[in-house]
mmCIF file with all atom_site columns, C-alpha atoms in Angstrom:
data_model
loop_
_atom_site.group_PDB
_atom_site.id
_atom_site.type_symbol
_atom_site.label_atom_id
_atom_site.label_alt_id
_atom_site.label_comp_id
_atom_site.label_asym_id
_atom_site.label_entity_id
_atom_site.label_seq_id
_atom_site.pdbx_PDB_ins_code
_atom_site.Cartn_x
_atom_site.Cartn_y
_atom_site.Cartn_z
_atom_site.occupancy
_atom_site.B_iso_or_equiv
_atom_site.pdbx_formal_charge
_atom_site.auth_seq_id
_atom_site.auth_comp_id
_atom_site.auth_asym_id
_atom_site.auth_atom_id
_atom_site.pdbx_PDB_model_num
ATOM 1   C CA . GLU X 1 1   ? -7.886  18.635  -4.497  1.00 64.00 ? 1   GLU X CA 1
ATOM 2   C CA . ALA X 1 2   ? -8.983  16.525  -1.503  1.00 80.00 ? 2   ALA X CA 1
ATOM 3   C CA . GLY X 1 3   ? -7.056  13.209  -1.016  1.00 92.00 ? 3   GLY X CA 1
ATOM 4   C CA . VAL X 1 4   ? -8.396  9.989   0.161   1.00 95.00 ? 4   VAL X CA 1
ATOM 5   C CA . THR X 1 5   ? -10.155 10.405  3.478   1.00 97.00 ? 5   THR X CA 1
ATOM 6   C CA . GLN X 1 6   ? -10.904 7.801   6.103   1.00 98.00 ? 6   GLN X CA 1
ATOM 7   C CA . SER X 1 7   ? -12.967 7.743   9.188   1.00 97.00 ? 7   SER X CA 1
ATOM 8   C CA . PRO X 1 8   ? -12.730 7.345   12.051  1.00 97.00 ? 8   PRO X CA 1
ATOM 9   C CA . THR X 1 9   ? -9.092  7.926   12.718  1.00 96.00 ? 9   THR X CA 1
ATOM 10  C CA . HIS X 1 10  ? -9.087  5.652   15.726  1.00 97.00 ? 10  HIS X CA 1
ATOM 11  C CA . LEU X 1 11  ? -11.485 2.912   16.812  1.00 97.00 ? 11  LEU X CA 1
ATOM 12  C CA . ILE X 1 12  ? -11.565 0.912   19.953  1.00 98.00 ? 12  ILE X CA 1
ATOM 13  C CA . LYS X 1 13  ? -13.731 -2.198  20.069  1.00 98.00 ? 13  LYS X CA 1
ATOM 14  C CA . THR X 1 14  ? -14.243 -5.224  22.258  1.00 98.00 ? 14  THR X CA 1
ATOM 15  C CA . ARG X 1 15  ? -13.537 -8.728  21.022  1.00 98.00 ? 15  ARG X CA 1
ATOM 16  C CA . GLY X 1 16  ? -16.624 -10.166 19.362  1.00 97.00 ? 16  GLY X CA 1
ATOM 17  C CA . GLN X 1 17  ? -18.061 -6.724  18.347  1.00 98.00 ? 17  GLN X CA 1
ATOM 18  C CA . GLN X 1 18  ? -18.332 -5.426  14.812  1.00 98.00 ? 18  GLN X CA 1
ATOM 19  C CA . ALA X 1 19  ? -16.335 -2.497  13.339  1.00 98.00 ? 19  ALA X CA 1
ATOM 20  C CA . THR X 1 20  ? -17.252 -0.365  10.373  1.00 98.00 ? 20  THR X CA 1
ATOM 21  C CA . LEU X 1 21  ? -14.590 1.743   8.627   1.00 98.00 ? 21  LEU X CA 1
ATOM 22  C CA . ARG X 1 22  ? -15.282 4.291   5.952   1.00 98.00 ? 22  ARG X CA 1
ATOM 23  C CA . CYS X 1 23  ? -13.373 5.603   2.946   1.00 98.00 ? 23  CYS X CA 1
ATOM 24  C CA . SER X 1 24  ? -13.950 8.408   0.429   1.00 97.00 ? 24  SER X CA 1
ATOM 25  C CA . PRO X 1 25  ? -11.801 8.177   -2.642  1.00 95.00 ? 25  PRO X CA 1
ATOM 26  C CA . ILE X 1 26  ? -10.189 11.019  -4.561  1.00 94.00 ? 26  ILE X CA 1
ATOM 27  C CA . SER X 1 27  ? -12.760 12.700  -6.861  1.00 93.00 ? 27  SER X CA 1
ATOM 28  C CA . GLY X 1 28  ? -12.888 10.876  -10.174 1.00 89.00 ? 28  GLY X CA 1
ATOM 29  C CA . HIS X 1 29  ? -11.420 7.662   -8.850  1.00 90.00 ? 29  HIS X CA 1
ATOM 30  C CA . THR X 1 30  ? -13.673 4.633   -9.109  1.00 88.00 ? 30  THR X CA 1
ATOM 31  C CA . SER X 1 31  ? -11.414 1.930   -7.635  1.00 88.00 ? 31  SER X CA 1
ATOM 32  C CA . VAL X 1 32  ? -11.084 1.588   -3.912  1.00 91.00 ? 32  VAL X CA 1
ATOM 33  C CA . TYR X 1 33  ? -8.673  -0.876  -2.157  1.00 91.00 ? 33  TYR X CA 1
ATOM 34  C CA . TRP X 1 34  ? -8.474  -1.872  1.460   1.00 95.00 ? 34  TRP X CA 1
ATOM 35  C CA . TYR X 1 35  ? -5.266  -3.056  3.164   1.00 94.00 ? 35  TYR X CA 1
ATOM 36  C CA . GLN X 1 36  ? -4.474  -4.138  6.637   1.00 96.00 ? 36  GLN X CA 1
ATOM 37  C CA . GLN X 1 37  ? -1.130  -3.141  8.145   1.00 94.00 ? 37  GLN X CA 1
ATOM 38  C CA . ALA X 1 38  ? -0.493  -5.127  11.286  1.00 91.00 ? 38  ALA X CA 1
ATOM 39  C CA . LEU X 1 39  ? 2.735   -4.712  13.280  1.00 84.00 ? 39  LEU X CA 1
ATOM 40  C CA . GLY X 1 40  ? 5.558   -6.624  11.618  1.00 76.00 ? 40  GLY X CA 1
ATOM 41  C CA . LEU X 1 41  ? 3.476   -7.963  8.804   1.00 79.00 ? 41  LEU X CA 1
ATOM 42  C CA . GLY X 1 42  ? 3.567   -5.206  6.182   1.00 84.00 ? 42  GLY X CA 1
ATOM 43  C CA . LEU X 1 43  ? 0.538   -4.263  4.022   1.00 90.00 ? 43  LEU X CA 1
ATOM 44  C CA . GLN X 1 44  ? -1.833  -7.105  3.381   1.00 91.00 ? 44  GLN X CA 1
ATOM 45  C CA . PHE X 1 45  ? -4.395  -6.831  0.619   1.00 90.00 ? 45  PHE X CA 1
ATOM 46  C CA . LEU X 1 46  ? -7.967  -7.165  1.781   1.00 94.00 ? 46  LEU X CA 1
ATOM 47  C CA . LEU X 1 47  ? -10.449 -6.075  -0.820  1.00 92.00 ? 47  LEU X CA 1
ATOM 48  C CA . TRP X 1 48  ? -10.783 -4.290  -4.080  1.00 89.00 ? 48  TRP X CA 1
ATOM 49  C CA . TYR X 1 49  ? -13.951 -2.504  -5.306  1.00 90.00 ? 49  TYR X CA 1
ATOM 50  C CA . ASP X 1 50  ? -14.586 -0.908  -8.640  1.00 86.00 ? 50  ASP X CA 1
ATOM 51  C CA . GLU X 1 51  ? -17.814 0.446   -10.056 1.00 86.00 ? 51  GLU X CA 1
ATOM 52  C CA . GLY X 1 52  ? -19.676 -0.918  -7.112  1.00 90.00 ? 52  GLY X CA 1
ATOM 53  C CA . GLU X 1 53  ? -18.492 -4.466  -7.505  1.00 90.00 ? 53  GLU X CA 1
ATOM 54  C CA . GLU X 1 54  ? -16.041 -6.556  -5.500  1.00 90.00 ? 54  GLU X CA 1
ATOM 55  C CA . ARG X 1 55  ? -13.238 -7.316  -7.996  1.00 85.00 ? 55  ARG X CA 1
ATOM 56  C CA . ASN X 1 56  ? -10.870 -9.282  -5.825  1.00 85.00 ? 56  ASN X CA 1
ATOM 57  C CA . ARG X 1 57  ? -10.231 -10.180 -2.211  1.00 89.00 ? 57  ARG X CA 1
ATOM 58  C CA . GLY X 1 58  ? -7.132  -11.238 -0.310  1.00 89.00 ? 58  GLY X CA 1
ATOM 59  C CA . ASN X 1 59  ? -6.690  -14.154 1.974   1.00 90.00 ? 59  ASN X CA 1
ATOM 60  C CA . PHE X 1 60  ? -8.893  -13.018 4.785   1.00 95.00 ? 60  PHE X CA 1
ATOM 61  C CA . PRO X 1 61  ? -11.843 -14.855 6.359   1.00 96.00 ? 61  PRO X CA 1
ATOM 62  C CA . PRO X 1 62  ? -15.451 -13.897 5.377   1.00 96.00 ? 62  PRO X CA 1
ATOM 63  C CA . ARG X 1 63  ? -15.949 -11.844 8.439   1.00 97.00 ? 63  ARG X CA 1
ATOM 64  C CA . PHE X 1 64  ? -14.060 -9.123  6.539   1.00 98.00 ? 64  PHE X CA 1
ATOM 65  C CA . SER X 1 65  ? -16.427 -7.717  4.127   1.00 97.00 ? 65  SER X CA 1
ATOM 66  C CA . GLY X 1 66  ? -17.355 -4.400  2.515   1.00 96.00 ? 66  GLY X CA 1
ATOM 67  C CA . ARG X 1 67  ? -19.150 -2.603  -0.132  1.00 97.00 ? 67  ARG X CA 1
ATOM 68  C CA . GLN X 1 68  ? -18.888 0.358   -2.465  1.00 97.00 ? 68  GLN X CA 1
ATOM 69  C CA . PHE X 1 69  ? -21.611 2.967   -2.820  1.00 97.00 ? 69  PHE X CA 1
ATOM 70  C CA . PRO X 1 70  ? -22.825 4.711   -6.036  1.00 96.00 ? 70  PRO X CA 1
ATOM 71  C CA . ASN X 1 71  ? -20.624 7.733   -5.118  1.00 95.00 ? 71  ASN X CA 1
ATOM 72  C CA . TYR X 1 72  ? -17.617 5.322   -5.034  1.00 95.00 ? 72  TYR X CA 1
ATOM 73  C CA . SER X 1 73  ? -17.088 5.669   -1.381  1.00 97.00 ? 73  SER X CA 1
ATOM 74  C CA . SER X 1 74  ? -16.594 2.451   0.496   1.00 97.00 ? 74  SER X CA 1
ATOM 75  C CA . GLU X 1 75  ? -17.173 0.756   3.781   1.00 98.00 ? 75  GLU X CA 1
ATOM 76  C CA . LEU X 1 76  ? -15.148 -2.063  5.396   1.00 98.00 ? 76  LEU X CA 1
ATOM 77  C CA . ASN X 1 77  ? -16.922 -4.202  7.982   1.00 98.00 ? 77  ASN X CA 1
ATOM 78  C CA . VAL X 1 78  ? -15.175 -6.536  10.358  1.00 98.00 ? 78  VAL X CA 1
ATOM 79  C CA . ASN X 1 79  ? -17.443 -8.883  12.246  1.00 97.00 ? 79  ASN X CA 1
ATOM 80  C CA . ALA X 1 80  ? -16.683 -10.951 15.323  1.00 98.00 ? 80  ALA X CA 1
ATOM 81  C CA . LEU X 1 81  ? -13.607 -8.960  16.151  1.00 98.00 ? 81  LEU X CA 1
ATOM 82  C CA . GLU X 1 82  ? -10.566 -10.806 17.336  1.00 97.00 ? 82  GLU X CA 1
ATOM 83  C CA . LEU X 1 83  ? -7.592  -9.397  19.137  1.00 97.00 ? 83  LEU X CA 1
ATOM 84  C CA . GLU X 1 84  ? -5.295  -10.066 16.107  1.00 96.00 ? 84  GLU X CA 1
ATOM 85  C CA . ASP X 1 85  ? -7.546  -7.683  14.049  1.00 97.00 ? 85  ASP X CA 1
ATOM 86  C CA . SER X 1 86  ? -5.845  -4.785  15.729  1.00 97.00 ? 86  SER X CA 1
ATOM 87  C CA . ALA X 1 87  ? -4.036  -2.950  12.992  1.00 96.00 ? 87  ALA X CA 1
ATOM 88  C CA . LEU X 1 88  ? -3.992  0.080   10.828  1.00 96.00 ? 88  LEU X CA 1
ATOM 89  C CA . TYR X 1 89  ? -6.521  -0.197  8.052   1.00 97.00 ? 89  TYR X CA 1
ATOM 90  C CA . LEU X 1 90  ? -5.613  1.696   4.969   1.00 96.00 ? 90  LEU X CA 1
ATOM 91  C CA . CYS X 1 91  ? -7.816  2.656   2.045   1.00 95.00 ? 91  CYS X CA 1
ATOM 92  C CA . ALA X 1 92  ? -6.412  3.523   -1.378  1.00 92.00 ? 92  ALA X CA 1
ATOM 93  C CA . SER X 1 93  ? -8.054  4.743   -4.535  1.00 90.00 ? 93  SER X CA 1
ATOM 94  C CA . SER X 1 94  ? -7.066  4.861   -8.246  1.00 85.00 ? 94  SER X CA 1
ATOM 95  C CA . LEU X 1 95  ? -8.480  5.605   -11.610 1.00 81.00 ? 95  LEU X CA 1
ATOM 96  C CA . TRP X 1 96  ? -10.433 2.884   -13.391 1.00 67.00 ? 96  TRP X CA 1
ATOM 97  C CA . GLY X 1 97  ? -8.249  1.334   -16.122 1.00 55.00 ? 97  GLY X CA 1
ATOM 98  C CA . ARG X 1 98  ? -5.156  1.929   -14.277 1.00 57.00 ? 98  ARG X CA 1
ATOM 99  C CA . PRO X 1 99  ? -4.891  -1.455  -12.695 1.00 53.00 ? 99  PRO X CA 1
ATOM 100 C CA . GLY X 1 100 ? -2.988  -1.412  -9.409  1.00 53.00 ? 100 GLY X CA 1
ATOM 101 C CA . THR X 1 101 ? -1.038  1.604   -10.474 1.00 62.00 ? 101 THR X CA 1
ATOM 102 C CA . GLU X 1 102 ? -0.747  5.015   -8.832  1.00 75.00 ? 102 GLU X CA 1
ATOM 103 C CA . ALA X 1 103 ? -2.923  4.082   -5.970  1.00 82.00 ? 103 ALA X CA 1
ATOM 104 C CA . PHE X 1 104 ? -3.169  6.919   -3.374  1.00 88.00 ? 104 PHE X CA 1
ATOM 105 C CA . PHE X 1 105 ? -3.625  6.133   0.268   1.00 93.00 ? 105 PHE X CA 1
ATOM 106 C CA . GLY X 1 106 ? -5.642  7.732   3.072   1.00 95.00 ? 106 GLY X CA 1
ATOM 107 C CA . GLN X 1 107 ? -4.200  8.151   6.520   1.00 95.00 ? 107 GLN X CA 1
ATOM 108 C CA . GLY X 1 108 ? -5.820  5.036   7.830   1.00 96.00 ? 108 GLY X CA 1
ATOM 109 C CA . THR X 1 109 ? -8.043  3.930   10.690  1.00 97.00 ? 109 THR X CA 1
ATOM 110 C CA . ARG X 1 110 ? -6.241  2.476   13.670  1.00 96.00 ? 110 ARG X CA 1
ATOM 111 C CA . LEU X 1 111 ? -8.466  -0.259  15.065  1.00 97.00 ? 111 LEU X CA 1
ATOM 112 C CA . THR X 1 112 ? -7.689  -1.562  18.506  1.00 97.00 ? 112 THR X CA 1
ATOM 113 C CA . VAL X 1 113 ? -9.527  -4.654  19.775  1.00 97.00 ? 113 VAL X CA 1
ATOM 114 C CA . VAL X 1 114 ? -9.458  -5.184  23.505  1.00 97.00 ? 114 VAL X CA 1
ATOM 115 C CA . GLN G 2 1   ? 9.594   -17.880 -0.610  1.00 62.00 ? 1   GLN G CA 1
ATOM 116 C CA . LYS G 2 2   ? 7.645   -14.719 -0.233  1.00 73.00 ? 2   LYS G CA 1
ATOM 117 C CA . GLU G 2 3   ? 6.438   -12.923 -3.349  1.00 88.00 ? 3   GLU G CA 1
ATOM 118 C CA . VAL G 2 4   ? 8.262   -9.741  -2.449  1.00 92.00 ? 4   VAL G CA 1
ATOM 119 C CA . GLU G 2 5   ? 11.317  -9.501  -0.195  1.00 94.00 ? 5   GLU G CA 1
ATOM 120 C CA . GLN G 2 6   ? 12.598  -6.306  1.334   1.00 94.00 ? 6   GLN G CA 1
ATOM 121 C CA . ASP G 2 7   ? 15.263  -5.914  3.907   1.00 88.00 ? 7   ASP G CA 1
ATOM 122 C CA . PRO G 2 8   ? 13.547  -4.219  6.935   1.00 86.00 ? 8   PRO G CA 1
ATOM 123 C CA . GLY G 2 9   ? 16.671  -2.417  8.118   1.00 87.00 ? 9   GLY G CA 1
ATOM 124 C CA . PRO G 2 10  ? 16.882  -0.194  9.991   1.00 92.00 ? 10  PRO G CA 1
ATOM 125 C CA . LEU G 2 11  ? 19.213  1.715   7.708   1.00 95.00 ? 11  LEU G CA 1
ATOM 126 C CA . SER G 2 12  ? 21.025  4.747   9.154   1.00 96.00 ? 12  SER G CA 1
ATOM 127 C CA . VAL G 2 13  ? 22.974  7.159   7.033   1.00 96.00 ? 13  VAL G CA 1
ATOM 128 C CA . PRO G 2 14  ? 24.490  10.669  7.411   1.00 97.00 ? 14  PRO G CA 1
ATOM 129 C CA . GLU G 2 15  ? 22.848  13.620  5.770   1.00 97.00 ? 15  GLU G CA 1
ATOM 130 C CA . GLY G 2 16  ? 23.923  14.002  2.147   1.00 97.00 ? 16  GLY G CA 1
ATOM 131 C CA . ALA G 2 17  ? 24.575  10.315  1.635   1.00 97.00 ? 17  ALA G CA 1
ATOM 132 C CA . ILE G 2 18  ? 23.244  8.345   -1.333  1.00 97.00 ? 18  ILE G CA 1
ATOM 133 C CA . VAL G 2 19  ? 20.742  5.837   -0.111  1.00 97.00 ? 19  VAL G CA 1
ATOM 134 C CA . SER G 2 20  ? 20.008  2.518   -1.975  1.00 97.00 ? 20  SER G CA 1
ATOM 135 C CA . LEU G 2 21  ? 16.880  0.562   -1.136  1.00 97.00 ? 21  LEU G CA 1
ATOM 136 C CA . ASN G 2 22  ? 16.048  -2.700  -2.831  1.00 96.00 ? 22  ASN G CA 1
ATOM 137 C CA . CYS G 2 23  ? 13.412  -5.356  -3.284  1.00 97.00 ? 23  CYS G CA 1
ATOM 138 C CA . THR G 2 24  ? 13.493  -8.799  -4.882  1.00 96.00 ? 24  THR G CA 1
ATOM 139 C CA . TYR G 2 25  ? 10.490  -10.644 -6.188  1.00 95.00 ? 25  TYR G CA 1
ATOM 140 C CA . SER G 2 26  ? 9.574   -14.085 -7.359  1.00 93.00 ? 26  SER G CA 1
ATOM 141 C CA . ASN G 2 27  ? 6.739   -13.584 -9.733  1.00 89.00 ? 27  ASN G CA 1
ATOM 142 C CA . SER G 2 28  ? 8.056   -12.810 -13.227 1.00 89.00 ? 28  SER G CA 1
ATOM 143 C CA . ALA G 2 29  ? 4.560   -11.629 -14.385 1.00 85.00 ? 29  ALA G CA 1
ATOM 144 C CA . PHE G 2 30  ? 4.767   -8.465  -12.271 1.00 87.00 ? 30  PHE G CA 1
ATOM 145 C CA . GLN G 2 31  ? 4.492   -5.482  -14.649 1.00 85.00 ? 31  GLN G CA 1
ATOM 146 C CA . TYR G 2 32  ? 4.075   -2.381  -12.502 1.00 87.00 ? 32  TYR G CA 1
ATOM 147 C CA . PHE G 2 33  ? 6.524   -1.378  -9.776  1.00 91.00 ? 33  PHE G CA 1
ATOM 148 C CA . MET G 2 34  ? 6.069   1.332   -7.223  1.00 92.00 ? 34  MET G CA 1
ATOM 149 C CA . TRP G 2 35  ? 7.801   2.936   -4.184  1.00 95.00 ? 35  TRP G CA 1
ATOM 150 C CA . TYR G 2 36  ? 5.924   4.461   -1.354  1.00 95.00 ? 36  TYR G CA 1
ATOM 151 C CA . ARG G 2 37  ? 7.211   6.480   1.602   1.00 96.00 ? 37  ARG G CA 1
ATOM 152 C CA . GLN G 2 38  ? 5.411   6.110   4.882   1.00 95.00 ? 38  GLN G CA 1
ATOM 153 C CA . TYR G 2 39  ? 5.986   8.416   7.874   1.00 93.00 ? 39  TYR G CA 1
ATOM 154 C CA . SER G 2 40  ? 5.207   7.077   11.313  1.00 88.00 ? 40  SER G CA 1
ATOM 155 C CA . ARG G 2 41  ? 1.437   6.679   11.920  1.00 83.00 ? 41  ARG G CA 1
ATOM 156 C CA . LYS G 2 42  ? 0.586   8.058   8.418   1.00 88.00 ? 42  LYS G CA 1
ATOM 157 C CA . GLY G 2 43  ? -0.683  6.468   5.178   1.00 91.00 ? 43  GLY G CA 1
ATOM 158 C CA . PRO G 2 44  ? 1.873   5.557   2.467   1.00 93.00 ? 44  PRO G CA 1
ATOM 159 C CA . GLU G 2 45  ? 2.659   8.237   -0.029  1.00 92.00 ? 45  GLU G CA 1
ATOM 160 C CA . LEU G 2 46  ? 3.388   7.263   -3.652  1.00 90.00 ? 46  LEU G CA 1
ATOM 161 C CA . LEU G 2 47  ? 6.965   8.327   -4.585  1.00 93.00 ? 47  LEU G CA 1
ATOM 162 C CA . MET G 2 48  ? 7.738   6.557   -7.898  1.00 91.00 ? 48  MET G CA 1
ATOM 163 C CA . TYR G 2 49  ? 5.872   4.387   -10.427 1.00 87.00 ? 49  TYR G CA 1
ATOM 164 C CA . THR G 2 50  ? 7.486   2.399   -13.210 1.00 87.00 ? 50  THR G CA 1
ATOM 165 C CA . TYR G 2 51  ? 6.224   0.083   -15.825 1.00 83.00 ? 51  TYR G CA 1
ATOM 166 C CA . SER G 2 52  ? 8.299   -2.927  -16.816 1.00 81.00 ? 52  SER G CA 1
ATOM 167 C CA . SER G 2 53  ? 12.073  -2.577  -16.916 1.00 83.00 ? 53  SER G CA 1
ATOM 168 C CA . GLY G 2 54  ? 14.153  0.571   -16.921 1.00 86.00 ? 54  GLY G CA 1
ATOM 169 C CA . ASN G 2 55  ? 14.953  3.665   -14.973 1.00 91.00 ? 55  ASN G CA 1
ATOM 170 C CA . LYS G 2 56  ? 12.923  6.617   -13.859 1.00 92.00 ? 56  LYS G CA 1
ATOM 171 C CA . GLU G 2 57  ? 14.181  9.780   -12.276 1.00 95.00 ? 57  GLU G CA 1
ATOM 172 C CA . ASP G 2 58  ? 12.301  12.346  -10.287 1.00 93.00 ? 58  ASP G CA 1
ATOM 173 C CA . GLY G 2 59  ? 14.327  15.031  -8.502  1.00 96.00 ? 59  GLY G CA 1
ATOM 174 C CA . ARG G 2 60  ? 16.558  13.294  -5.944  1.00 97.00 ? 60  ARG G CA 1
ATOM 175 C CA . PHE G 2 61  ? 14.871  9.946   -6.466  1.00 97.00 ? 61  PHE G CA 1
ATOM 176 C CA . THR G 2 62  ? 15.705  7.309   -9.139  1.00 97.00 ? 62  THR G CA 1
ATOM 177 C CA . ALA G 2 63  ? 13.847  4.036   -9.504  1.00 96.00 ? 63  ALA G CA 1
ATOM 178 C CA . GLN G 2 64  ? 15.387  1.108   -11.334 1.00 96.00 ? 64  GLN G CA 1
ATOM 179 C CA . VAL G 2 65  ? 13.650  -2.133  -12.413 1.00 95.00 ? 65  VAL G CA 1
ATOM 180 C CA . ASP G 2 66  ? 15.645  -5.152  -13.590 1.00 94.00 ? 66  ASP G CA 1
ATOM 181 C CA . LYS G 2 67  ? 13.045  -7.750  -14.609 1.00 92.00 ? 67  LYS G CA 1
ATOM 182 C CA . SER G 2 68  ? 15.645  -10.302 -15.680 1.00 92.00 ? 68  SER G CA 1
ATOM 183 C CA . SER G 2 69  ? 16.959  -10.390 -12.169 1.00 93.00 ? 69  SER G CA 1
ATOM 184 C CA . LYS G 2 70  ? 13.581  -9.739  -10.514 1.00 94.00 ? 70  LYS G CA 1
ATOM 185 C CA . TYR G 2 71  ? 15.129  -6.798  -8.644  1.00 94.00 ? 71  TYR G CA 1
ATOM 186 C CA . ILE G 2 72  ? 14.100  -3.307  -8.150  1.00 96.00 ? 72  ILE G CA 1
ATOM 187 C CA . SER G 2 73  ? 15.887  -0.312  -6.508  1.00 97.00 ? 73  SER G CA 1
ATOM 188 C CA . LEU G 2 74  ? 15.233  3.148   -5.262  1.00 97.00 ? 74  LEU G CA 1
ATOM 189 C CA . PHE G 2 75  ? 18.127  5.584   -4.973  1.00 97.00 ? 75  PHE G CA 1
ATOM 190 C CA . ILE G 2 76  ? 17.926  8.807   -2.992  1.00 97.00 ? 76  ILE G CA 1
ATOM 191 C CA . ARG G 2 77  ? 20.601  11.381  -3.652  1.00 97.00 ? 77  ARG G CA 1
ATOM 192 C CA . ASP G 2 78  ? 21.658  14.028  -1.196  1.00 97.00 ? 78  ASP G CA 1
ATOM 193 C CA . SER G 2 79  ? 19.561  12.489  1.542   1.00 97.00 ? 79  SER G CA 1
ATOM 194 C CA . GLN G 2 80  ? 17.944  14.793  4.122   1.00 97.00 ? 80  GLN G CA 1
ATOM 195 C CA . PRO G 2 81  ? 16.686  14.172  7.591   1.00 97.00 ? 81  PRO G CA 1
ATOM 196 C CA . SER G 2 82  ? 13.136  14.712  6.241   1.00 96.00 ? 82  SER G CA 1
ATOM 197 C CA . ASP G 2 83  ? 13.622  11.531  4.186   1.00 97.00 ? 83  ASP G CA 1
ATOM 198 C CA . SER G 2 84  ? 13.649  9.559   7.437   1.00 97.00 ? 84  SER G CA 1
ATOM 199 C CA . ALA G 2 85  ? 10.654  7.146   7.059   1.00 96.00 ? 85  ALA G CA 1
ATOM 200 C CA . THR G 2 86  ? 9.754   3.632   6.019   1.00 95.00 ? 86  THR G CA 1
ATOM 201 C CA . TYR G 2 87  ? 10.051  2.910   2.343   1.00 97.00 ? 87  TYR G CA 1
ATOM 202 C CA . LEU G 2 88  ? 7.758   0.275   0.809   1.00 96.00 ? 88  LEU G CA 1
ATOM 203 C CA . CYS G 2 89  ? 8.158   -1.357  -2.593  1.00 95.00 ? 89  CYS G CA 1
ATOM 204 C CA . ALA G 2 90  ? 4.979   -2.505  -4.253  1.00 92.00 ? 90  ALA G CA 1
ATOM 205 C CA . MET G 2 91  ? 4.238   -4.381  -7.447  1.00 88.00 ? 91  MET G CA 1
ATOM 206 C CA . SER G 2 92  ? 1.229   -5.441  -9.457  1.00 84.00 ? 92  SER G CA 1
ATOM 207 C CA . LEU G 2 93  ? 0.352   -7.929  -12.218 1.00 77.00 ? 93  LEU G CA 1
ATOM 208 C CA . GLY G 2 94  ? -1.709  -5.398  -13.952 1.00 66.00 ? 94  GLY G CA 1
ATOM 209 C CA . ASN G 2 95  ? -4.352  -6.725  -16.358 1.00 58.00 ? 95  ASN G CA 1
ATOM 210 C CA . TYR G 2 96  ? -4.227  -10.347 -15.358 1.00 48.00 ? 96  TYR G CA 1
ATOM 211 C CA . GLY G 2 97  ? -7.560  -11.793 -14.433 1.00 46.00 ? 97  GLY G CA 1
ATOM 212 C CA . GLY G 2 98  ? -8.732  -11.465 -10.914 1.00 49.00 ? 98  GLY G CA 1
ATOM 213 C CA . SER G 2 99  ? -5.493  -10.121 -9.735  1.00 49.00 ? 99  SER G CA 1
ATOM 214 C CA . GLN G 2 100 ? -6.020  -6.880  -11.508 1.00 53.00 ? 100 GLN G CA 1
ATOM 215 C CA . GLY G 2 101 ? -5.637  -4.004  -9.115  1.00 58.00 ? 101 GLY G CA 1
ATOM 216 C CA . ASN G 2 102 ? -3.894  -5.967  -6.389  1.00 72.00 ? 102 ASN G CA 1
ATOM 217 C CA . LEU G 2 103 ? -0.735  -4.374  -5.153  1.00 82.00 ? 103 LEU G CA 1
ATOM 218 C CA . ILE G 2 104 ? 1.737   -6.680  -3.377  1.00 87.00 ? 104 ILE G CA 1
ATOM 219 C CA . PHE G 2 105 ? 3.929   -4.906  -0.906  1.00 91.00 ? 105 PHE G CA 1
ATOM 220 C CA . GLY G 2 106 ? 7.276   -5.587  0.661   1.00 93.00 ? 106 GLY G CA 1
ATOM 221 C CA . LYS G 2 107 ? 7.502   -5.236  4.447   1.00 92.00 ? 107 LYS G CA 1
ATOM 222 C CA . GLY G 2 108 ? 9.325   -1.915  4.188   1.00 94.00 ? 108 GLY G CA 1
ATOM 223 C CA . THR G 2 109 ? 12.768  -0.570  4.986   1.00 96.00 ? 109 THR G CA 1
ATOM 224 C CA . LYS G 2 110 ? 13.110  1.854   7.819   1.00 95.00 ? 110 LYS G CA 1
ATOM 225 C CA . LEU G 2 111 ? 15.490  4.685   6.938   1.00 97.00 ? 111 LEU G CA 1
ATOM 226 C CA . SER G 2 112 ? 17.060  7.218   9.315   1.00 97.00 ? 112 SER G CA 1
ATOM 227 C CA . VAL G 2 113 ? 19.013  10.181  7.979   1.00 97.00 ? 113 VAL G CA 1
ATOM 228 C CA . LYS G 2 114 ? 21.156  11.737  10.659  1.00 97.00 ? 114 LYS G CA 1
ATOM 229 C CA . PRO G 2 115 ? 21.974  15.531  10.473  1.00 95.00 ? 115 PRO G CA 1
#
């Protein structure tokens, strides 16, 4: 069974540009979570989508946004990139009705802003 | 006070040692507790999941939750060099309003098991 897949693996952008990161959840999972892992800061919760709706968002500015498609895959968009957005962006998925439990992570997208 | 506190280490032990990793938390409403292992430049891998207080054992790993002390632990018996990684604790409120689905992580403890 395929796990959570993320693309691209690496992404280099210039300050002020936009970045789009993609995530495909485990088959049968309807919830998708996005986390940012910056050096020294641990995993910070960004966004949670379930059944196509945004259910919760973390303490991040509105230039971090996303969506979930009918096939439950998800996209994270970061507008007006800043140098401090450089981080590993992780996507996780879980079954609906299992709130915050047994979330399985992808390998991440390493975003570098120069 | 941060919601979840975890000693970042690094922690270095000889092969075969028993490893104890710990987290403390401040929110008594947390219901679900998890431990993840993260190898360098990889995504976190779920190791253990526990609901409420108690112990759970899986092979060489034992997870303990003490809700009265707001303290969770992960024990690794007969540690191996392949256990060298960063261990992250995580917890969730569960079915509580808008926080449903939101995992709160500790910063992780870096473990090195020497042959």
